[in-house]
PDB file of C-alpha atoms in Angstrom:
ATOM      1  CA  THR W   1      65.223  95.838 123.099  1.00 70.00           C
ATOM      2  CA  GLU W   2      68.870  95.913 123.090  1.00 71.00           C
ATOM      3  CA  TYR W   3      69.201  92.050 121.714  1.00 67.00           C
ATOM      4  CA  ASN W   4      67.208  93.544 118.751  1.00 70.00           C
ATOM      5  CA  THR W   5      69.779  96.501 118.279  1.00 73.00           C
ATOM      6  CA  LEU W   6      72.269  93.846 118.606  1.00 68.00           C
ATOM      7  CA  LYS W   7      70.349  91.852 116.278  1.00 67.00           C
ATOM      8  CA  ARG W   8      69.951  94.033 113.544  1.00 74.00           C
ATOM      9  CA  ARG W   9      73.539  95.403 113.394  1.00 67.00           C
ATOM     10  CA  GLU W  10      75.088  92.148 112.740  1.00 67.00           C
ATOM     11  CA  GLU W  11      72.845  91.679 110.596  1.00 69.00           C
ATOM     12  CA  ASP W  12      74.103  94.946 108.781  1.00 66.00           C
ATOM     13  CA  ALA W  13      77.056  93.856 108.869  1.00 65.00           C
ATOM     14  CA  GLN W  14      76.526  90.561 107.546  1.00 65.00           C
ATOM     15  CA  ASN W  15      74.460  91.889 104.041  1.00 64.00           C
ATOM     16  CA  ASP W  16      77.818  95.243 103.933  1.00 68.00           C
ATOM     17  CA  SER W  17      80.563  91.945 103.861  1.00 67.00           C
ATOM     18  CA  LEU W  18      78.303  89.547 101.375  1.00 61.00           C
ATOM     19  CA  THR W  19      77.703  93.149  99.814  1.00 66.00           C
ATOM     20  CA  TYR W  20      81.420  93.887  99.408  1.00 65.00           C
ATOM     21  CA  TYR W  21      82.980  90.424  98.638  1.00 67.00           C
ATOM     22  CA  THR W  22      79.620  90.060  96.036  1.00 65.00           C
ATOM     23  CA  LEU W  23      81.685  92.930  94.380  1.00 67.00           C
ATOM     24  CA  TRP W  24      84.971  91.563  94.736  1.00 67.00           C
ATOM     25  CA  VAL W  25      84.753  88.698  93.375  1.00 67.00           C
ATOM     26  CA  HIS W  26      83.599  90.197  90.055  1.00 65.00           C
ATOM     27  CA  GLN W  27      86.547  93.029  89.860  1.00 71.00           C
ATOM     28  CA  ILE W  28      89.488  90.053  90.514  1.00 75.00           C
ATOM     29  CA  LYS W  29      87.862  87.942  87.362  1.00 75.00           C
ATOM     30  CA  THR W  30      88.900  90.827  85.369  1.00 76.00           C
ATOM     31  CA  PRO W  31      93.147  89.989  85.307  1.00 80.00           C
ATOM     32  CA  ILE W  32      91.846  86.293  85.878  1.00 80.00           C
ATOM     33  CA  ALA W  33      90.042  86.549  82.415  1.00 79.00           C
ATOM     34  CA  ALA W  34      92.694  89.091  81.309  1.00 80.00           C
ATOM     35  CA  MET W  35      95.553  86.190  82.368  1.00 77.00           C
ATOM     36  CA  ARG W  36      93.583  83.541  80.426  1.00 77.00           C
ATOM     37  CA  LEU W  37      93.883  85.276  77.565  1.00 79.00           C
ATOM     38  CA  ILE W  38      97.766  86.453  77.308  1.00 77.00           C
ATOM     39  CA  LEU W  39      98.108  82.728  77.907  1.00 75.00           C
ATOM     40  CA  ASP W  40      96.133  81.608  74.826  1.00 77.00           C
ATOM     41  CA  GLY W  41      98.329  84.165  72.968  1.00 75.00           C
ATOM     42  CA  GLU W  42     101.732  84.623  71.268  1.00 74.00           C
ATOM     43  CA  GLY W  43     104.765  86.600  72.063  1.00 74.00           C
ATOM     44  CA  ASP W  44     106.574  87.155  75.577  1.00 76.00           C
ATOM     45  CA  VAL W  45     103.664  87.252  78.191  1.00 76.00           C
ATOM     46  CA  LYS W  46     106.089  87.944  81.033  1.00 78.00           C
ATOM     47  CA  PRO W  47     105.347  91.794  81.406  1.00 79.00           C
ATOM     48  CA  LYS W  48     101.528  91.419  80.736  1.00 78.00           C
ATOM     49  CA  LEU W  49     101.192  89.087  83.485  1.00 81.00           C
ATOM     50  CA  ARG W  50     103.050  90.425  85.913  1.00 80.00           C
ATOM     51  CA  GLN W  51     100.703  93.372  85.858  1.00 80.00           C
ATOM     52  CA  GLU W  52      98.095  91.039  86.038  1.00 82.00           C
ATOM     53  CA  LEU W  53      99.165  88.771  88.669  1.00 80.00           C
ATOM     54  CA  PHE W  54     100.040  92.152  89.957  1.00 81.00           C
ATOM     55  CA  LYS W  55      96.085  93.321  90.097  1.00 82.00           C
ATOM     56  CA  VAL W  56      94.552  90.344  91.755  1.00 82.00           C
ATOM     57  CA  GLU W  57      97.728  90.629  94.845  1.00 80.00           C
ATOM     58  CA  ARG W  58      96.319  93.446  95.216  1.00 80.00           C
ATOM     59  CA  TYR W  59      92.771  92.781  95.122  1.00 78.00           C
ATOM     60  CA  ALA W  60      93.360  90.152  97.392  1.00 77.00           C
ATOM     61  CA  ASP W  61      95.197  92.394 100.193  1.00 80.00           C
ATOM     62  CA  LEU W  62      92.330  94.814  99.592  1.00 77.00           C
ATOM     63  CA  ALA W  63      90.179  91.429 100.943  1.00 75.00           C
ATOM     64  CA  LEU W  64      92.459  91.315 103.602  1.00 73.00           C
ATOM     65  CA  GLN W  65      91.821  95.084 104.916  1.00 76.00           C
ATOM     66  CA  TYR W  66      88.058  95.104 104.467  1.00 75.00           C
ATOM     67  CA  VAL W  67      88.197  92.460 107.456  1.00 71.00           C
ATOM     68  CA  LYS W  68      90.330  94.174 108.836  1.00 75.00           C
ATOM     69  CA  LEU W  69      88.510  97.390 108.858  1.00 76.00           C
ATOM     70  CA  ARG W  70      85.906  96.580 110.850  1.00 72.00           C
ATOM     71  CA  GLU W  71      88.283  96.716 113.527  1.00 76.00           C
ATOM     72  CA  ILE W  72      90.435  99.184 112.831  1.00 82.00           C
ATOM     73  CA  LEU W  73      90.565 102.134 115.774  1.00 73.00           C
ATOM     74  CA  THR W  74      91.396  98.851 118.045  1.00 78.00           C
ATOM     75  CA  ASP W  75      94.280  98.218 115.016  1.00 80.00           C
ATOM     76  CA  LEU W  76      95.732 101.694 114.876  1.00 89.00           C
ATOM     77  CA  VAL W  77      98.864 102.731 115.684  1.00 91.00           C
ATOM     78  CA  ILE W  78      99.448 106.555 115.893  1.00 92.00           C
ATOM     79  CA  GLU W  79     103.031 107.426 115.373  1.00 94.00           C
ATOM     80  CA  PRO W  80     105.393 110.329 113.690  1.00 95.00           C
ATOM     81  CA  CYS W  81     105.341 109.068 109.582  1.00 96.00           C
ATOM     82  CA  ASP W  82     107.436 110.398 107.151  1.00 97.00           C
ATOM     83  CA  LEU W  83     105.411 111.310 104.586  1.00 97.00           C
ATOM     84  CA  TYR W  84     107.949 111.198 101.666  1.00 98.00           C
ATOM     85  CA  ALA W  85     109.369 107.927 102.228  1.00 98.00           C
ATOM     86  CA  LEU W  86     105.168 106.444 102.073  1.00 98.00           C
ATOM     87  CA  VAL W  87     105.047 107.959  98.630  1.00 98.00           C
ATOM     88  CA  ARG W  88     107.600 106.960  97.530  1.00 97.00           C
ATOM     89  CA  GLU W  89     106.824 103.590  99.029  1.00 97.00           C
ATOM     90  CA  SER W  90     103.652 103.388  97.731  1.00 96.00           C
ATOM     91  CA  VAL W  91     104.481 104.404  93.770  1.00 96.00           C
ATOM     92  CA  LYS W  92     107.417 101.314  94.075  1.00 94.00           C
ATOM     93  CA  LYS W  93     104.938  99.443  94.824  1.00 90.00           C
ATOM     94  CA  TYR W  94     102.990 100.132  91.793  1.00 90.00           C
ATOM     95  CA  ALA W  95     106.293 100.509  89.321  1.00 90.00           C
ATOM     96  CA  VAL W  96     104.820  97.434  87.247  1.00 86.00           C
ATOM     97  CA  LEU W  97     101.816  99.240  86.384  1.00 87.00           C
ATOM     98  CA  PHE W  98     102.940 102.598  85.785  1.00 92.00           C
ATOM     99  CA  VAL W  99     106.210 101.228  83.097  1.00 88.00           C
ATOM    100  CA  TYR W 100     103.527  98.657  81.993  1.00 85.00           C
ATOM    101  CA  GLN W 101     101.042 101.410  80.710  1.00 88.00           C
ATOM    102  CA  ARG W 102     103.898 103.557  79.832  1.00 91.00           C
ATOM    103  CA  LEU W 103     102.729 106.299  82.282  1.00 95.00           C
ATOM    104  CA  THR W 104     105.366 108.645  83.927  1.00 96.00           C
ATOM    105  CA  VAL W 105     105.034 109.096  87.966  1.00 95.00           C
ATOM    106  CA  THR W 106     106.460 112.390  89.683  1.00 96.00           C
ATOM    107  CA  ILE W 107     107.471 113.137  93.475  1.00 97.00           C
ATOM    108  CA  GLU W 108     108.248 116.370  93.932  1.00 97.00           C
ATOM    109  CA  PRO W 109     110.392 116.318  97.149  1.00 96.00           C
ATOM    110  CA  PHE W 110     109.369 117.897 100.631  1.00 96.00           C
ATOM    111  CA  GLU W 111     110.139 117.325 104.034  1.00 95.00           C
ATOM    112  CA  GLU W 112     106.983 116.807 106.227  1.00 95.00           C
ATOM    113  CA  THR W 113     105.981 114.127 109.009  1.00 94.00           C
ATOM    114  CA  VAL W 114     102.456 113.218 110.127  1.00 95.00           C
ATOM    115  CA  MET W 115     101.093 111.556 112.652  1.00 94.00           C
ATOM    116  CA  SER W 116      99.588 109.359 111.718  1.00 95.00           C
ATOM    117  CA  ASP W 117      99.421 105.193 111.682  1.00 95.00           C
ATOM    118  CA  LYS W 118     102.023 103.907 108.182  1.00 96.00           C
ATOM    119  CA  LYS W 119      99.984 100.740 107.150  1.00 93.00           C
ATOM    120  CA  TRP W 120      96.786 102.374 106.606  1.00 95.00           C
ATOM    121  CA  VAL W 121      98.534 105.956 105.013  1.00 97.00           C
ATOM    122  CA  LEU W 122      99.683 103.408 102.634  1.00 96.00           C
ATOM    123  CA  PHE W 123      96.685 101.857 102.358  1.00 94.00           C
ATOM    124  CA  ILE W 124      95.599 105.026 100.923  1.00 96.00           C
ATOM    125  CA  LEU W 125      98.445 105.655  98.846  1.00 97.00           C
ATOM    126  CA  GLU W 126      98.135 102.477  96.643  1.00 94.00           C
ATOM    127  CA  GLN W 127      94.404 102.846  96.444  1.00 93.00           C
ATOM    128  CA  LEU W 128      94.796 106.317  95.409  1.00 95.00           C
ATOM    129  CA  LEU W 129      97.758 105.916  93.113  1.00 95.00           C
ATOM    130  CA  SER W 130      95.711 102.592  91.624  1.00 91.00           C
ATOM    131  CA  ASN W 131      92.336 104.360  90.746  1.00 90.00           C
ATOM    132  CA  ALA W 132      94.858 106.862  88.901  1.00 93.00           C
ATOM    133  CA  VAL W 133      96.488 104.210  87.032  1.00 92.00           C
ATOM    134  CA  LYS W 134      93.158 103.080  85.832  1.00 89.00           C
ATOM    135  CA  TYR W 135      91.645 105.738  84.320  1.00 91.00           C
ATOM    136  CA  THR W 136      95.239 107.621  82.953  1.00 94.00           C
ATOM    137  CA  LYS W 137      96.381 107.008  79.663  1.00 92.00           C
ATOM    138  CA  THR W 138      98.485 108.535  78.666  1.00 94.00           C
ATOM    139  CA  GLY W 139     100.521 111.170  80.684  1.00 95.00           C
ATOM    140  CA  GLY W 140     100.839 110.419  83.964  1.00 96.00           C
ATOM    141  CA  VAL W 141     100.718 110.854  88.301  1.00 97.00           C
ATOM    142  CA  THR W 142     102.263 113.300  89.870  1.00 97.00           C
ATOM    143  CA  VAL W 143     102.461 113.807  93.837  1.00 98.00           C
ATOM    144  CA  PHE W 144     103.390 116.938  95.666  1.00 98.00           C
ATOM    145  CA  TYR W 145     102.519 118.044  99.176  1.00 97.00           C
ATOM    146  CA  ARG W 146     101.514 122.184  98.861  1.00 95.00           C
ATOM    147  CA  ASP W 147     100.107 124.002 101.282  1.00 92.00           C
ATOM    148  CA  GLY W 148      99.414 121.977 104.475  1.00 93.00           C
ATOM    149  CA  ALA W 149      97.674 119.307 102.357  1.00 96.00           C
ATOM    150  CA  LEU W 150      99.261 115.893  99.694  1.00 97.00           C
ATOM    151  CA  HIS W 151      98.097 115.901  96.401  1.00 98.00           C
ATOM    152  CA  VAL W 152      98.137 113.004  94.297  1.00 98.00           C
ATOM    153  CA  THR W 153      97.199 114.606  90.957  1.00 97.00           C
ATOM    154  CA  ASP W 154      96.533 112.506  87.135  1.00 97.00           C
ATOM    155  CA  THR W 155      96.212 113.668  83.562  1.00 96.00           C
ATOM    156  CA  GLY W 156      93.332 111.282  83.078  1.00 94.00           C
ATOM    157  CA  VAL W 157      89.377 110.966  81.630  1.00 92.00           C
ATOM    158  CA  GLY W 158      88.590 112.758  84.900  1.00 92.00           C
ATOM    159  CA  ILE W 159      85.300 112.985  86.600  1.00 90.00           C
ATOM    160  CA  ARG W 160      81.866 114.660  85.837  1.00 89.00           C
ATOM    161  CA  ALA W 161      80.471 117.096  88.415  1.00 89.00           C
ATOM    162  CA  GLN W 162      77.456 115.381  89.129  1.00 88.00           C
ATOM    163  CA  ASP W 163      80.160 112.263  90.062  1.00 89.00           C
ATOM    164  CA  VAL W 164      82.084 113.945  92.257  1.00 89.00           C
ATOM    165  CA  PRO W 165      80.144 114.136  95.379  1.00 87.00           C
ATOM    166  CA  LEU W 166      79.377 110.501  95.231  1.00 88.00           C
ATOM    167  CA  VAL W 167      82.535 108.746  94.404  1.00 88.00           C
ATOM    168  CA  PHE W 168      82.743 107.748  98.131  1.00 88.00           C
ATOM    169  CA  GLU W 169      79.646 105.949  97.993  1.00 84.00           C
ATOM    170  CA  LYS W 170      79.888 102.284  98.471  1.00 73.00           C
ATOM    171  CA  GLY W 171      79.732 100.273  95.301  1.00 65.00           C
ATOM    172  CA  TYR W 172      79.447 104.240  93.228  1.00 63.00           C
ATOM    173  CA  THR W 173      81.116 103.511  90.055  1.00 58.00           C
ATOM    174  CA  GLY W 174      79.893 106.493  88.269  1.00 52.00           C
ATOM    175  CA  TYR W 175      79.872 106.995  84.249  1.00 47.00           C
ATOM    176  CA  ASN W 176      83.717 106.522  84.240  1.00 45.00           C
ATOM    177  CA  GLY W 177      83.179 103.287  86.352  1.00 47.00           C
ATOM    178  CA  ARG W 178      80.541 102.257  84.173  1.00 40.00           C
ATOM    179  CA  THR W 179      82.351 102.700  81.037  1.00 43.00           C
ATOM    180  CA  ASP W 180      85.059 101.184  82.357  1.00 47.00           C
ATOM    181  CA  GLY W 181      83.232  98.018  83.146  1.00 43.00           C
ATOM    182  CA  ARG W 182      86.189  96.838  85.284  1.00 46.00           C
ATOM    183  CA  ALA W 183      84.964  99.512  89.203  1.00 48.00           C
ATOM    184  CA  SER W 184      83.789  97.944  91.851  1.00 49.00           C
ATOM    185  CA  GLY W 185      82.431 100.820  93.458  1.00 59.00           C
ATOM    186  CA  ILE W 186      85.311  99.936  97.344  1.00 76.00           C
ATOM    187  CA  GLY W 187      88.046 101.853  96.835  1.00 82.00           C
ATOM    188  CA  LEU W 188      87.212 104.978  97.643  1.00 88.00           C
ATOM    189  CA  TYR W 189      84.793 104.401  99.224  1.00 85.00           C
ATOM    190  CA  LEU W 190      87.334 102.049 101.575  1.00 86.00           C
ATOM    191  CA  THR W 191      89.736 104.772 101.115  1.00 92.00           C
ATOM    192  CA  LYS W 192      86.474 107.366 102.918  1.00 93.00           C
ATOM    193  CA  LYS W 193      86.211 104.764 105.976  1.00 90.00           C
ATOM    194  CA  VAL W 194      90.162 104.728 105.912  1.00 93.00           C
ATOM    195  CA  CYS W 195      90.514 108.589 106.231  1.00 95.00           C
ATOM    196  CA  ASP W 196      87.491 108.997 108.424  1.00 94.00           C
ATOM    197  CA  ALA W 197      89.643 106.856 111.657  1.00 93.00           C
ATOM    198  CA  LEU W 198      92.621 108.950 111.041  1.00 95.00           C
ATOM    199  CA  SER W 199      90.984 112.114 110.700  1.00 95.00           C
ATOM    200  CA  VAL W 200      92.232 112.463 107.449  1.00 97.00           C
ATOM    201  CA  ARG W 201      90.849 115.741 105.489  1.00 96.00           C
ATOM    202  CA  ILE W 202      90.093 113.845 101.698  1.00 97.00           C
ATOM    203  CA  SER W 203      88.488 115.981  98.711  1.00 95.00           C
ATOM    204  CA  ILE W 204      88.490 115.732  95.166  1.00 95.00           C
ATOM    205  CA  LEU W 205      89.298 118.558  92.523  1.00 94.00           C
ATOM    206  CA  SER W 206      88.293 117.054  88.807  1.00 93.00           C
ATOM    207  CA  GLU W 207      86.393 117.951  85.004  1.00 90.00           C
ATOM    208  CA  PRO W 208      86.143 115.193  82.136  1.00 91.00           C
ATOM    209  CA  GLY W 209      89.221 115.291  80.049  1.00 90.00           C
ATOM    210  CA  ARG W 210      91.513 116.821  82.386  1.00 90.00           C
ATOM    211  CA  GLY W 211      92.599 114.853  85.073  1.00 95.00           C
ATOM    212  CA  THR W 212      92.093 114.623  89.193  1.00 95.00           C
ATOM    213  CA  ASP W 213      93.370 116.270  91.755  1.00 97.00           C
ATOM    214  CA  VAL W 214      93.163 114.102  95.540  1.00 97.00           C
ATOM    215  CA  THR W 215      94.078 116.544  98.378  1.00 97.00           C
ATOM    216  CA  LEU W 216      95.105 114.692 101.935  1.00 98.00           C
ATOM    217  CA  ARG W 217      95.381 116.625 104.458  1.00 97.00           C
ATOM    218  CA  PHE W 218      96.877 114.985 107.817  1.00 96.00           C
ATOM    219  CA  PRO W 219      96.499 116.292 111.294  1.00 90.00           C
ATOM    220  CA  GLN W 220      98.711 117.076 113.735  1.00 66.00           C
ATOM    221  CA  SER W 221     102.021 117.737 111.008  1.00 52.00           C
ATOM    222  CA  ARG W 222     104.414 118.897 111.594  1.00 48.00           C
ATOM    223  CA  SER W 223     107.630 119.927 109.424  1.00 44.00           C
ATOM    224  CA  MET W 224     111.056 117.680 109.732  1.00 40.00           C
TER     225      MET W 224
END
């Protein structure tokens, strides 16, 4: 019956939320524990604390965005967006992590306007930058626009071939996530959900030890 269908749908939504917040709590405990260790140590703790506090704030924002994601189709404001400006804004927000981890970040100049939602495009870019920083120990991140697509590339550890098709699944961390211990498997899952809502095609090319290239293709884009 319709009642049973609605009931099952509500139960699925509740289970989905429980799974997410369980993973979220696990993830946010890491920077909190790091701050406690930093405070127990010696030397100038401000730069380290600033980095870990940024992570806590980002995870808190992620939880709020997850709530909004359930109603994203009614939350969208589609308008012309200066993609280069959004990239610069995202990189500026994550500057504290790039500086602390001594990673370079390069934005190759380009001019491109896309029809999309500014807030959710920023969400996508921030998730991609967060992942790039998390799995890059040396070198850095480069963002550029080429052949109708935005690329976010890094010189990080890369992703195994068998993991690439699964990285957008909820809770999937793959080999890198199990090795790193900080991954929740939520970031890329939410990123794919937002991309689908915005009709943005996202794809990943990667190879262990040779970095990762994430490509975003926006609909109805036009040169400025």
